[in-house]
XYZ file of C-alpha atoms in Angstrom:
731
model
C -65.463 64.374 5.034
C -63.258 66.789 4.746
C -62.923 70.373 2.474
C -60.841 72.945 2.324
C -60.096 75.820 0.496
C -58.968 75.950 -3.037
C -56.643 79.013 -3.089
C -53.290 77.524 -3.952
C -54.115 73.632 -3.954
C -54.484 71.315 -6.765
C -57.555 70.780 -8.350
C -58.177 67.617 -10.548
C -61.628 66.474 -12.406
C -62.756 62.806 -10.928
C -65.096 60.947 -13.744
C -67.934 59.668 -10.519
C -69.482 55.921 -10.873
C -73.295 57.756 -11.176
C -75.738 59.651 -13.713
C -73.622 62.932 -14.290
C -72.802 64.185 -17.573
C -69.911 66.605 -15.752
C -66.829 65.489 -13.871
C -66.750 66.143 -9.973
C -64.092 68.544 -9.130
C -61.699 67.154 -5.657
C -58.591 68.923 -4.702
C -55.298 66.413 -4.418
C -52.979 67.334 -1.357
C -49.798 67.733 -1.819
C -48.098 64.071 -0.434
C -50.409 62.720 -3.659
C -49.563 62.286 -7.512
C -52.259 61.321 -10.422
C -52.427 61.684 -14.105
C -55.576 61.164 -16.208
C -56.510 57.423 -15.747
C -55.545 57.529 -12.185
C -58.002 55.388 -9.723
C -58.996 57.553 -7.020
C -61.105 56.906 -3.950
C -63.040 60.569 -3.074
C -66.346 61.299 -1.177
C -68.989 62.081 -2.197
C -72.360 62.554 0.282
C -71.445 59.786 3.284
C -69.538 56.793 1.320
C -66.761 56.949 -0.811
C -67.009 55.643 -4.604
C -63.752 55.405 -6.772
C -63.231 57.855 -9.286
C -61.692 58.217 -12.532
C -58.675 60.787 -13.041
C -59.998 62.417 -16.342
C -58.278 65.320 -18.624
C -60.972 68.198 -18.534
C -60.400 71.789 -18.591
C -61.168 72.673 -14.771
C -63.130 75.781 -14.176
C -61.286 78.819 -12.103
C -63.413 78.796 -8.529
C -63.882 81.792 -6.266
C -60.692 81.465 -3.714
C -63.120 81.481 -1.478
C -65.304 77.918 -2.588
C -64.052 74.989 -0.399
C -63.947 71.671 -1.906
C -63.925 68.216 -0.912
C -60.866 65.948 -0.642
C -59.302 63.379 -2.378
C -59.005 60.328 0.171
C -56.595 58.068 -2.089
C -55.116 57.625 -4.917
C -54.291 53.625 -6.001
C -51.089 52.216 -6.521
C -52.228 51.202 -9.578
C -51.200 52.111 -14.004
C -53.537 54.692 -15.185
C -56.395 53.764 -17.456
C -55.100 54.514 -20.712
C -55.859 58.128 -23.611
C -58.143 55.602 -25.962
C -60.079 54.284 -22.864
C -60.686 57.531 -21.294
C -61.642 58.894 -25.543
C -64.038 55.929 -25.826
C -65.694 56.752 -22.387
C -66.440 59.844 -24.002
C -67.285 58.848 -27.786
C -70.011 55.876 -25.934
C -71.265 58.921 -23.904
C -71.712 61.263 -26.954
C -73.057 58.687 -29.297
C -75.842 57.225 -26.936
C -76.164 60.864 -25.268
C -76.149 58.742 -21.636
C -74.684 60.547 -18.914
C -70.793 60.366 -18.721
C -70.828 59.053 -14.806
C -72.625 56.156 -16.336
C -70.151 54.908 -18.893
C -67.225 55.337 -16.755
C -69.198 53.119 -14.475
C -68.880 50.552 -16.889
C -65.165 50.503 -17.103
C -65.124 50.918 -13.195
C -66.377 47.392 -12.228
C -64.893 46.909 -9.412
C -65.531 46.908 -6.513
C -64.643 49.681 -3.207
C -62.047 47.280 -1.890
C -60.402 45.830 -5.258
C -56.685 46.724 -4.104
C -57.025 44.309 -1.415
C -58.752 41.460 -3.274
C -55.813 42.025 -4.991
C -54.084 40.538 -1.908
C -55.919 37.812 -1.655
C -53.957 34.566 -0.502
C -55.243 31.702 -3.479
C -54.801 27.413 -2.559
C -53.838 25.481 -4.750
C -54.171 21.219 -4.116
C -50.986 20.021 -4.360
C -51.802 16.596 -4.634
C -50.569 14.922 -1.347
C -52.847 13.050 1.028
C -53.239 14.030 4.382
C -52.170 12.496 7.803
C -55.493 12.622 8.974
C -59.082 12.689 6.883
C -61.952 14.333 8.623
C -65.216 15.524 6.732
C -64.225 19.130 6.813
C -61.252 18.087 5.341
C -62.595 15.883 2.946
C -65.039 18.623 1.270
C -61.991 20.775 0.638
C -60.151 17.770 -0.879
C -63.280 16.906 -3.065
C -63.997 20.263 -4.526
C -60.278 20.770 -5.285
C -59.947 17.631 -7.195
C -63.286 17.712 -8.764
C -62.237 21.360 -9.629
C -58.455 22.029 -10.082
C -57.650 25.717 -10.198
C -56.573 28.219 -8.107
C -59.236 29.535 -5.584
C -59.473 32.558 -3.485
C -59.333 31.756 0.058
C -63.107 33.612 0.706
C -63.862 31.972 -1.484
C -63.052 27.962 -0.685
C -63.882 28.678 2.717
C -67.269 29.808 1.938
C -68.479 26.596 -0.627
C -66.631 23.849 1.474
C -68.278 25.248 4.455
C -64.975 24.935 6.707
C -63.294 26.982 9.180
C -59.900 28.864 8.404
C -58.230 26.027 10.646
C -59.175 23.237 8.609
C -57.301 25.168 5.336
C -54.197 26.053 7.953
C -53.855 22.808 8.857
C -53.841 21.621 5.081
C -51.434 24.259 3.994
C -48.915 22.718 7.461
C -48.699 19.075 5.868
C -48.373 20.242 1.967
C -51.545 19.444 1.252
C -52.335 22.500 -0.026
C -49.703 25.580 -1.858
C -50.946 29.865 -0.854
C -50.547 31.090 -4.106
C -50.459 35.404 -4.356
C -54.004 35.711 -6.110
C -51.499 39.210 -7.815
C -50.196 37.402 -9.863
C -52.512 35.141 -11.443
C -52.623 35.169 -14.970
C -54.984 33.278 -17.173
C -53.127 33.525 -20.517
C -49.609 34.886 -20.267
C -47.477 34.564 -23.192
C -44.925 31.687 -21.521
C -48.346 30.204 -22.318
C -49.855 30.537 -25.065
C -48.505 28.032 -27.668
C -48.762 30.783 -30.918
C -46.835 28.705 -33.093
C -48.699 24.879 -32.790
C -48.962 23.754 -36.287
C -52.650 23.973 -37.537
C -54.313 21.681 -40.032
C -56.727 24.284 -41.918
C -57.931 23.067 -45.030
C -57.231 25.786 -48.538
C -60.406 27.430 -48.108
C -59.643 27.898 -44.180
C -56.218 28.974 -44.863
C -56.236 31.664 -47.369
C -59.102 33.898 -45.227
C -57.020 32.563 -42.151
C -54.076 34.907 -44.022
C -56.373 37.433 -44.974
C -57.405 37.911 -41.051
C -53.508 37.890 -40.334
C -52.669 40.472 -42.482
C -54.689 43.058 -41.529
C -53.424 42.508 -37.745
C -49.803 43.107 -39.580
C -50.851 45.868 -40.942
C -50.981 47.701 -37.311
C -53.896 50.392 -38.369
C -57.658 50.085 -37.756
C -59.636 47.521 -39.866
C -62.806 45.960 -39.813
C -63.264 42.261 -41.263
C -66.746 40.677 -41.883
C -65.390 36.797 -41.872
C -68.807 35.576 -43.458
C -68.987 31.674 -42.927
C -71.986 29.129 -43.325
C -72.672 27.378 -39.893
C -69.689 25.001 -39.341
C -67.607 26.330 -41.666
C -64.877 26.603 -39.712
C -65.028 30.523 -38.893
C -63.838 29.919 -35.243
C -60.417 28.408 -36.161
C -59.817 30.991 -38.817
C -60.215 33.901 -36.892
C -58.041 32.035 -34.198
C -55.105 32.457 -36.368
C -55.241 36.273 -36.082
C -54.702 35.610 -32.376
C -51.979 33.825 -32.262
C -50.442 36.332 -34.399
C -51.634 39.234 -32.143
C -50.232 37.604 -29.054
C -46.547 37.158 -31.172
C -46.663 40.564 -30.909
C -47.609 40.770 -27.225
C -50.387 42.510 -27.463
C -54.111 41.575 -25.686
C -56.921 39.968 -27.467
C -61.183 40.985 -26.786
C -63.846 37.853 -27.810
C -67.327 39.581 -27.646
C -70.016 36.486 -27.514
C -73.596 38.002 -27.075
C -74.459 34.917 -24.595
C -72.650 33.817 -21.692
C -74.113 30.076 -23.191
C -71.837 30.634 -26.140
C -68.330 30.528 -24.030
C -67.818 27.316 -22.527
C -67.789 25.897 -26.344
C -65.431 28.860 -27.502
C -63.180 28.309 -24.127
C -62.694 24.431 -25.057
C -61.505 25.397 -28.360
C -58.843 27.760 -27.388
C -57.526 26.019 -25.187
C -57.346 23.457 -27.403
C -55.270 25.717 -30.019
C -53.045 27.806 -27.340
C -52.969 24.902 -24.464
C -54.899 27.772 -21.874
C -58.893 28.872 -21.741
C -59.216 32.978 -22.008
C -60.383 34.736 -19.127
C -64.186 34.958 -18.605
C -66.140 37.331 -17.989
C -69.693 38.185 -17.499
C -72.648 38.209 -14.754
C -71.559 34.922 -13.179
C -67.994 35.348 -12.815
C -67.807 36.623 -8.885
C -66.672 39.486 -7.249
C -63.504 39.209 -6.517
C -62.251 37.307 -9.850
C -63.853 39.951 -11.467
C -61.818 42.320 -9.575
C -58.767 40.115 -10.408
C -59.537 40.128 -14.020
C -60.205 43.703 -14.639
C -56.989 44.227 -12.480
C -54.908 41.696 -14.435
C -56.367 42.753 -17.695
C -55.302 47.136 -17.092
C -51.579 45.297 -15.960
C -51.922 43.789 -19.425
C -50.959 40.527 -17.302
C -53.652 38.926 -18.880
C -53.913 38.735 -22.806
C -57.274 37.314 -23.988
C -60.751 37.817 -22.947
C -64.089 36.350 -24.179
C -66.878 37.663 -22.445
C -70.404 39.378 -23.079
C -70.560 42.965 -24.194
C -69.558 44.290 -21.214
C -66.014 43.164 -21.469
C -65.518 45.428 -24.136
C -65.365 48.325 -21.217
C -62.363 46.321 -19.507
C -58.897 48.725 -19.200
C -56.807 46.501 -21.514
C -52.970 48.346 -21.429
C -51.840 46.167 -24.906
C -55.330 45.952 -26.957
C -54.471 44.781 -30.184
C -57.342 43.381 -31.827
C -61.463 42.833 -31.115
C -63.863 39.743 -32.160
C -67.179 40.523 -32.359
C -68.741 36.607 -33.185
C -72.105 36.277 -33.607
C -72.137 39.862 -35.154
C -75.570 39.805 -36.098
C -76.649 38.821 -32.669
C -79.617 41.166 -30.825
C -78.225 39.869 -27.700
C -75.542 42.384 -28.394
C -78.134 45.888 -28.434
C -78.056 46.850 -24.137
C -81.802 48.066 -23.370
C -81.217 48.643 -19.805
C -80.133 52.626 -18.611
C -77.236 52.889 -21.132
C -78.803 51.867 -24.726
C -75.121 50.717 -26.750
C -74.923 47.934 -29.618
C -71.632 46.319 -28.488
C -70.664 45.115 -31.796
C -71.034 49.236 -33.020
C -69.433 50.319 -29.781
C -66.216 47.704 -30.669
C -65.782 49.327 -34.401
C -65.506 52.298 -32.529
C -62.655 51.236 -30.032
C -61.032 49.866 -32.808
C -61.082 52.462 -34.933
C -60.084 55.009 -31.545
C -57.355 52.454 -30.981
C -55.760 51.876 -34.397
C -56.642 48.075 -33.907
C -58.392 46.061 -35.899
C -61.739 44.362 -35.813
C -63.196 41.417 -36.555
C -66.438 40.355 -37.061
C -67.992 36.774 -37.640
C -71.006 35.209 -38.958
C -72.409 32.865 -40.595
C -75.774 35.060 -40.968
C -74.172 38.447 -41.321
C -76.474 41.891 -40.341
C -77.401 43.803 -43.201
C -76.429 46.512 -41.581
C -72.822 45.256 -41.874
C -73.686 42.930 -44.647
C -73.706 47.296 -46.633
C -70.392 48.268 -45.238
C -69.490 46.226 -47.110
C -71.197 46.785 -50.190
C -69.682 49.948 -49.149
C -66.113 48.911 -48.802
C -65.854 50.278 -45.981
C -65.436 46.275 -44.067
C -63.345 43.675 -45.832
C -65.523 40.648 -46.997
C -63.557 37.576 -45.963
C -66.039 34.277 -46.662
C -66.421 30.807 -46.706
C -68.772 28.239 -48.497
C -68.247 25.538 -47.879
C -68.636 23.730 -44.409
C -65.195 22.009 -43.174
C -64.409 18.476 -44.261
C -67.193 19.129 -46.625
C -69.184 18.298 -44.882
C -73.251 18.582 -46.901
C -75.134 21.122 -45.366
C -78.835 20.070 -44.086
C -81.957 19.392 -46.913
C -83.682 21.560 -45.788
C -88.260 21.046 -46.342
C -90.911 23.231 -45.217
C -93.897 21.194 -43.869
C -97.322 23.430 -44.433
C -99.588 23.056 -41.201
C -102.391 24.372 -43.592
C -101.849 20.302 -45.086
C -100.276 18.398 -42.441
C -101.871 19.274 -39.448
C -100.905 17.840 -35.826
C -103.148 15.875 -33.985
C -106.316 17.374 -31.776
C -103.940 19.674 -28.354
C -100.413 18.658 -30.234
C -97.741 20.021 -31.691
C -95.916 18.301 -33.785
C -96.889 17.665 -37.839
C -97.036 13.629 -38.403
C -94.358 14.120 -40.554
C -92.072 15.431 -37.922
C -92.428 12.287 -35.942
C -92.116 9.584 -39.155
C -88.760 11.617 -39.258
C -87.811 12.063 -35.314
C -88.606 8.049 -34.646
C -86.673 6.958 -37.736
C -83.581 8.991 -36.301
C -84.438 7.683 -32.947
C -84.272 3.742 -35.067
C -80.631 5.307 -36.201
C -78.909 5.829 -32.845
C -78.331 9.668 -33.726
C -80.224 12.758 -31.947
C -82.478 15.005 -32.589
C -82.983 18.618 -31.900
C -86.045 20.528 -31.392
C -86.749 24.484 -31.365
C -89.052 26.279 -30.271
C -88.357 29.892 -28.826
C -90.471 30.159 -25.886
C -90.068 29.266 -22.783
C -92.347 27.763 -20.489
C -95.756 25.523 -20.901
C -97.123 27.986 -22.753
C -97.970 31.327 -23.081
C -101.209 32.306 -21.902
C -102.952 30.580 -19.457
C -107.637 31.347 -20.461
C -110.857 30.524 -18.892
C -112.697 29.012 -21.557
C -116.176 28.990 -19.312
C -116.014 33.454 -18.837
C -112.899 34.642 -21.275
C -110.851 35.959 -18.164
C -107.079 35.889 -19.516
C -104.031 35.781 -16.893
C -102.476 38.746 -17.414
C -98.897 40.313 -14.921
C -100.295 43.427 -12.864
C -97.180 45.724 -13.302
C -96.619 44.680 -17.271
C -99.042 44.722 -20.235
C -98.321 41.024 -21.111
C -100.273 37.680 -20.422
C -98.459 35.737 -17.612
C -96.536 32.134 -18.994
C -97.601 29.138 -17.680
C -94.572 26.874 -15.932
C -95.567 23.492 -15.294
C -92.249 23.011 -14.040
C -92.870 25.249 -11.031
C -96.728 24.906 -11.099
C -96.375 29.224 -11.447
C -97.511 31.681 -14.236
C -94.834 33.978 -14.740
C -93.998 37.372 -16.098
C -90.910 37.472 -18.386
C -90.278 41.141 -17.832
C -90.709 42.004 -14.416
C -90.442 37.807 -13.074
C -94.123 38.240 -10.914
C -94.945 35.136 -10.576
C -97.862 33.094 -8.352
C -98.925 29.472 -7.912
C -101.660 28.543 -11.074
C -104.607 29.190 -9.632
C -107.153 26.191 -9.020
C -110.305 28.129 -10.244
C -110.661 31.449 -12.406
C -110.955 34.599 -10.372
C -113.256 36.248 -12.767
C -115.908 33.432 -12.806
C -114.651 31.166 -9.945
C -115.219 27.833 -11.780
C -112.272 25.355 -12.183
C -113.346 23.488 -14.724
C -112.687 25.783 -17.618
C -108.919 26.364 -17.296
C -106.978 26.085 -20.460
C -103.209 25.970 -21.309
C -102.906 28.076 -24.867
C -100.048 27.364 -26.955
C -96.692 25.488 -27.150
C -93.889 26.290 -25.138
C -91.026 24.429 -24.881
C -92.405 22.512 -21.421
C -95.017 21.267 -23.505
C -93.154 20.349 -26.676
C -91.359 17.435 -23.642
C -94.176 16.819 -22.458
C -95.329 15.499 -25.891
C -91.797 14.094 -26.958
C -92.267 12.058 -23.734
C -95.928 10.695 -24.857
C -94.807 9.893 -27.950
C -91.817 8.589 -27.225
C -91.718 6.708 -23.667
C -87.678 4.920 -23.532
C -85.861 8.688 -25.537
C -83.448 10.328 -23.188
C -85.222 13.994 -23.585
C -83.219 16.752 -22.715
C -84.508 20.168 -22.025
C -82.342 23.685 -22.420
C -83.846 27.570 -21.702
C -82.481 30.116 -19.378
C -84.938 28.371 -17.443
C -83.423 24.662 -17.029
C -79.564 26.193 -17.238
C -78.979 29.167 -14.594
C -74.915 29.032 -14.951
C -72.500 28.319 -17.373
C -70.946 25.072 -15.329
C -74.571 23.763 -16.030
C -74.201 24.840 -20.131
C -71.228 23.729 -19.950
C -72.188 19.946 -18.143
C -75.309 19.849 -20.214
C -73.553 20.734 -23.805
C -71.376 18.152 -22.922
C -73.917 15.412 -22.472
C -75.308 15.843 -25.701
C -71.668 16.127 -26.853
C -71.088 12.955 -25.410
C -74.342 11.084 -27.445
C -76.051 10.673 -23.433
C -79.460 12.450 -25.127
C -81.437 11.599 -28.021
C -83.067 14.165 -27.864
C -82.431 18.111 -27.546
C -85.592 20.314 -27.605
C -84.252 24.060 -26.832
C -84.434 27.613 -27.455
C -82.285 29.735 -28.797
C -80.343 29.032 -26.286
C -78.911 26.446 -28.502
C -79.452 27.894 -31.882
C -76.413 28.754 -32.214
C -72.602 28.529 -32.137
C -72.951 25.085 -30.551
C -70.954 21.513 -32.431
C -73.128 18.543 -32.073
C -71.684 15.706 -34.172
C -74.421 13.498 -33.952
C -77.349 15.777 -34.770
C -78.967 14.830 -37.615
C -83.186 16.063 -37.483
C -83.507 19.732 -36.576
C -87.298 20.287 -35.945
C -88.554 23.556 -35.821
C -91.842 24.177 -33.992
C -93.041 26.956 -35.052
C -91.266 28.866 -37.738
C -93.959 31.796 -37.712
C -92.880 33.300 -33.731
C -90.457 36.194 -35.425
C -92.937 37.021 -38.329
C -96.253 38.977 -37.063
C -94.430 41.699 -34.660
C -94.682 44.476 -36.797
C -90.988 45.342 -36.665
C -88.787 46.092 -39.663
C -85.361 43.626 -38.725
C -88.880 40.759 -38.474
C -88.005 38.883 -41.443
C -83.870 39.380 -41.377
C -84.362 37.981 -37.734
C -86.470 35.329 -38.360
C -83.839 34.314 -41.126
C -80.941 34.580 -39.289
C -82.313 32.693 -36.115
C -83.227 29.811 -38.647
C -80.762 29.539 -40.445
C -78.867 29.264 -36.922
C -80.747 26.279 -35.642
C -81.121 24.560 -38.960
C -77.022 25.454 -39.026
C -76.925 22.368 -36.238
C -77.276 19.315 -38.360
C -75.083 17.903 -40.044
C -71.767 19.163 -38.357
C -70.018 15.953 -40.127
C -70.704 13.752 -42.802
C -73.660 12.135 -41.904
C -76.890 13.163 -44.410
C -79.312 15.200 -42.341
C -82.493 17.017 -42.673
C -84.455 19.941 -40.937
C -88.119 20.766 -40.843
C -88.996 23.464 -40.617
C -93.081 23.736 -39.211
C -95.179 26.964 -40.299
C -98.054 27.906 -41.666
C -96.187 30.152 -44.605
C -94.617 28.212 -46.346
C -94.489 30.477 -49.118
C -93.444 33.536 -46.954
C -90.201 35.378 -48.854
C -88.183 34.687 -45.822
C -89.728 30.296 -45.867
C -88.918 30.744 -49.483
C -85.084 31.603 -49.082
C -84.217 29.970 -46.421
C -85.665 26.367 -48.181
C -83.686 27.184 -51.478
C -80.942 28.334 -49.890
C -81.323 31.728 -51.421
C -79.736 34.175 -49.164
C -78.820 36.289 -51.844
C -82.505 36.674 -52.662
C -83.170 37.549 -49.416
C -80.698 40.011 -48.728
C -82.143 42.133 -52.408
C -85.245 42.467 -50.893
C -85.025 43.642 -47.834
C -82.095 45.775 -48.875
C -84.876 47.117 -51.574
C -87.490 47.735 -48.913
C -85.119 49.861 -46.322
C -83.720 51.878 -49.052
C -87.021 52.050 -50.208
C -88.698 53.654 -46.585
C -84.727 55.448 -45.191
C -84.517 52.807 -42.974
C -81.578 51.647 -41.777
C -78.879 51.712 -42.551
C -80.239 53.573 -45.655
C -81.290 56.348 -42.799
C -80.703 56.576 -39.040
C -83.650 55.849 -35.990
C -83.299 57.448 -32.463
C -86.138 56.402 -30.116
C -87.108 59.136 -27.186
C -89.122 56.384 -24.199
C -91.239 58.279 -21.365
C -92.217 56.122 -18.755
C -93.883 56.813 -15.529
C -95.538 55.191 -12.633
C -98.395 57.614 -13.494
C -99.771 57.562 -17.123
C -101.452 60.902 -17.568
C -97.436 62.381 -16.537
C -95.909 60.038 -19.067
C -98.289 60.586 -21.521
C -97.824 64.672 -20.914
C -94.302 64.983 -20.379
C -93.862 63.040 -24.052
C -96.025 65.602 -25.508
C -94.029 68.267 -23.832
C -91.233 66.426 -25.892
C -92.987 66.375 -29.201
C -93.633 70.106 -29.129
C -89.726 71.265 -27.770
C -89.003 69.248 -30.944
C -87.139 72.099 -33.962
C -88.132 71.589 -37.768
C -84.767 69.983 -38.964
C -84.469 69.711 -43.095
C -84.226 65.556 -43.216
C -85.986 64.471 -39.656
C -89.109 63.722 -39.088
C -90.922 62.850 -35.420
C -93.719 60.833 -34.744
C -95.193 60.565 -31.962
C -95.492 60.751 -28.828
C -97.483 57.312 -29.414
C -98.073 54.384 -26.380
C -95.861 52.240 -26.626
C -96.681 48.566 -27.828
C -95.375 47.153 -24.801
C -97.411 49.857 -23.027
C -96.595 48.900 -19.372
C -93.775 47.081 -17.390
C -92.530 46.714 -13.823
C -95.501 49.555 -13.164
C -93.615 52.635 -15.162
C -96.490 53.627 -18.172
C -94.815 53.801 -21.579
C -94.710 56.410 -24.451
C -92.260 56.429 -27.673
C -90.855 59.489 -29.971
C -89.194 58.016 -32.980
C -86.628 60.432 -34.547
C -86.243 59.360 -38.132
C -83.254 60.591 -40.051
C -81.916 61.157 -43.745
C -78.663 58.588 -43.540
C -75.926 62.166 -43.276
C -78.335 63.674 -40.272
C -76.344 63.799 -36.824
C -79.835 62.736 -35.178
C -77.961 62.912 -31.612
C -77.335 66.981 -31.912
C -81.182 67.267 -33.299
C -81.886 65.371 -30.150
C -79.799 67.586 -27.407
C -81.113 70.949 -29.007
C -84.877 69.506 -28.307
C -84.165 68.699 -25.087
C -82.389 71.721 -24.049
C -85.817 73.565 -24.916
C -87.545 71.443 -23.425
C -88.685 71.325 -19.825
C -86.458 68.652 -17.952
C -88.000 65.902 -16.182
C -90.222 65.648 -12.985
C -88.609 63.470 -10.732
C -92.228 61.351 -11.582
C -90.645 60.714 -14.764
C -88.383 58.940 -16.830
C -86.602 59.479 -20.004
C -84.614 57.236 -21.481
C -83.092 58.079 -25.004
C -82.101 55.171 -27.812
C -79.294 55.784 -30.727
C -80.487 53.362 -33.417
C -82.769 51.057 -31.616
C -83.140 47.467 -32.170
C -86.742 47.122 -30.583
C -89.529 48.806 -30.872
C -91.633 47.492 -28.288
């Protein structure tokens, strides 16, 4: 790689997608031109990376210093100043290295420019002169999924040679399309003027959101509507207003399972689906989406939290659907909450942000009370559909039969629904068959060798699995401790076990099990959700994958198998999350005019969460939660940050955690708790210790942590340190 003297050379700062807090400096050849936001290819060690030219101040170098030279400036519009500022903000707020934040923007491969020029192929509808098995595979694939296919992807999935495609092109069966110009939604195709039937309350809410768009400035609106109230259709009107102004829109969803329904409803309203952005999108498609977003060709993106870092050229509106969902918090490498960062990006870009939920987070609710957010409420369901009647089943009284988990009351209700030709949904937020397998003779429990957790039994794959590190083993026939075989038992239920019990009780029912174990792609999710809507399923059994955002018109019974699961983890948000989750899942019932019921099995019917849920009294629940949080100075009435130390050697993790504690400066309004071994003390072979920093609401907790880290020695290579500002998990 070329190095050159800096004498009389132009030097540019470049953010590289590596864990660095500072930009790297490179010499820019005279024939190349850049500006802040330009994409460049630069050498680093023995490899080349795509970097982002920043507007950082370049240090003064001695004339004897030699720097490496920029390899290439991409012929591509520069990333705008707003996104550069957003990258800096995220790094400053989360205390994550600037380079790692920049890497979330640079979600493209080194070959992205070449990918832009790849040929796309579209089926013309013609039949070839001569049908061969290879040609048949191509046509069947294109008819099954009618869209423009990248040439390389079509070759791979159809399993044919380039010659086959060339012959089909020559006969007019395939049309050649330039992928660089394939927009998912454009001004020409978006039907923003399509008449929409909204009820009075929806129209009033839509008018308020459209007014926020017309204000052309930063604002946050909390769209709070009961399940089935039509929140999506309401915020679609704000999208239509934004598109009319030739601006771009970002819709964030917490999980990819929610994207199929959103895409379908969006296409129904606007005549075209938005572009998807999530982990299931192939690399070539990601490169094209990234490129077209940056050039303004794609107008609307619906995606997971990482879509927040796409290089929008003319972003005009951000929507965070299901804003309360904990899945918006990333807890890997960079710890950030996409909901909060969406508000920050809206502020930097001076555009409106809409937060939508049937169960808003306490933080958003308090921000409304403080006057920071506009509040828009939809108190009733669309078309006056009735909310389900909620009833708690006290498992201390109405016990399931031995070895079973469905109470007689729930079984009777399921039988009535089945005989009436309607559908039931059973909810249990626990994957697999059983959370624990043990030996009744010697007490041996099967646990993960890499994590301080039990192995979950999955009978569908005849395996014991760790849900933290993916370790798995075949279910043994004998106990490894005592050598006996007849005493191994599965303890507790997972959804596989519930499905087994349901099949025993209702042998002729059509049963569908939905979890991340049974659906592994958006395509599979779409297919199974559609089968429910079409009435091809009698009983749905699912985890939280099925709990929110979905519309199933024929589900008239929801049964919650174990409502107490989330209440016992000691988390300050345990009650709030349980209330939200149960409100969401029971809201899947009665979405049309059919009478519906939700039965909640619990050993704690007198718990405040259950009482508020059954009484449909969210205000009482929130009031109680606010009083408790405020009394303890818990968020949003105080600040939390966590320092998580890990190492493959327990002694080193504990030692460095103590070094951090001793380096903590005395500061008014701040308390440092710990270090203590984490509740999940071992994950993926690394021992973990935590420090919790608690501060009053107006403390700049990041400044305190910077001071602490500056005073402490840097961790050695065997020790990792993670900083989690505003932690959602305390495990």
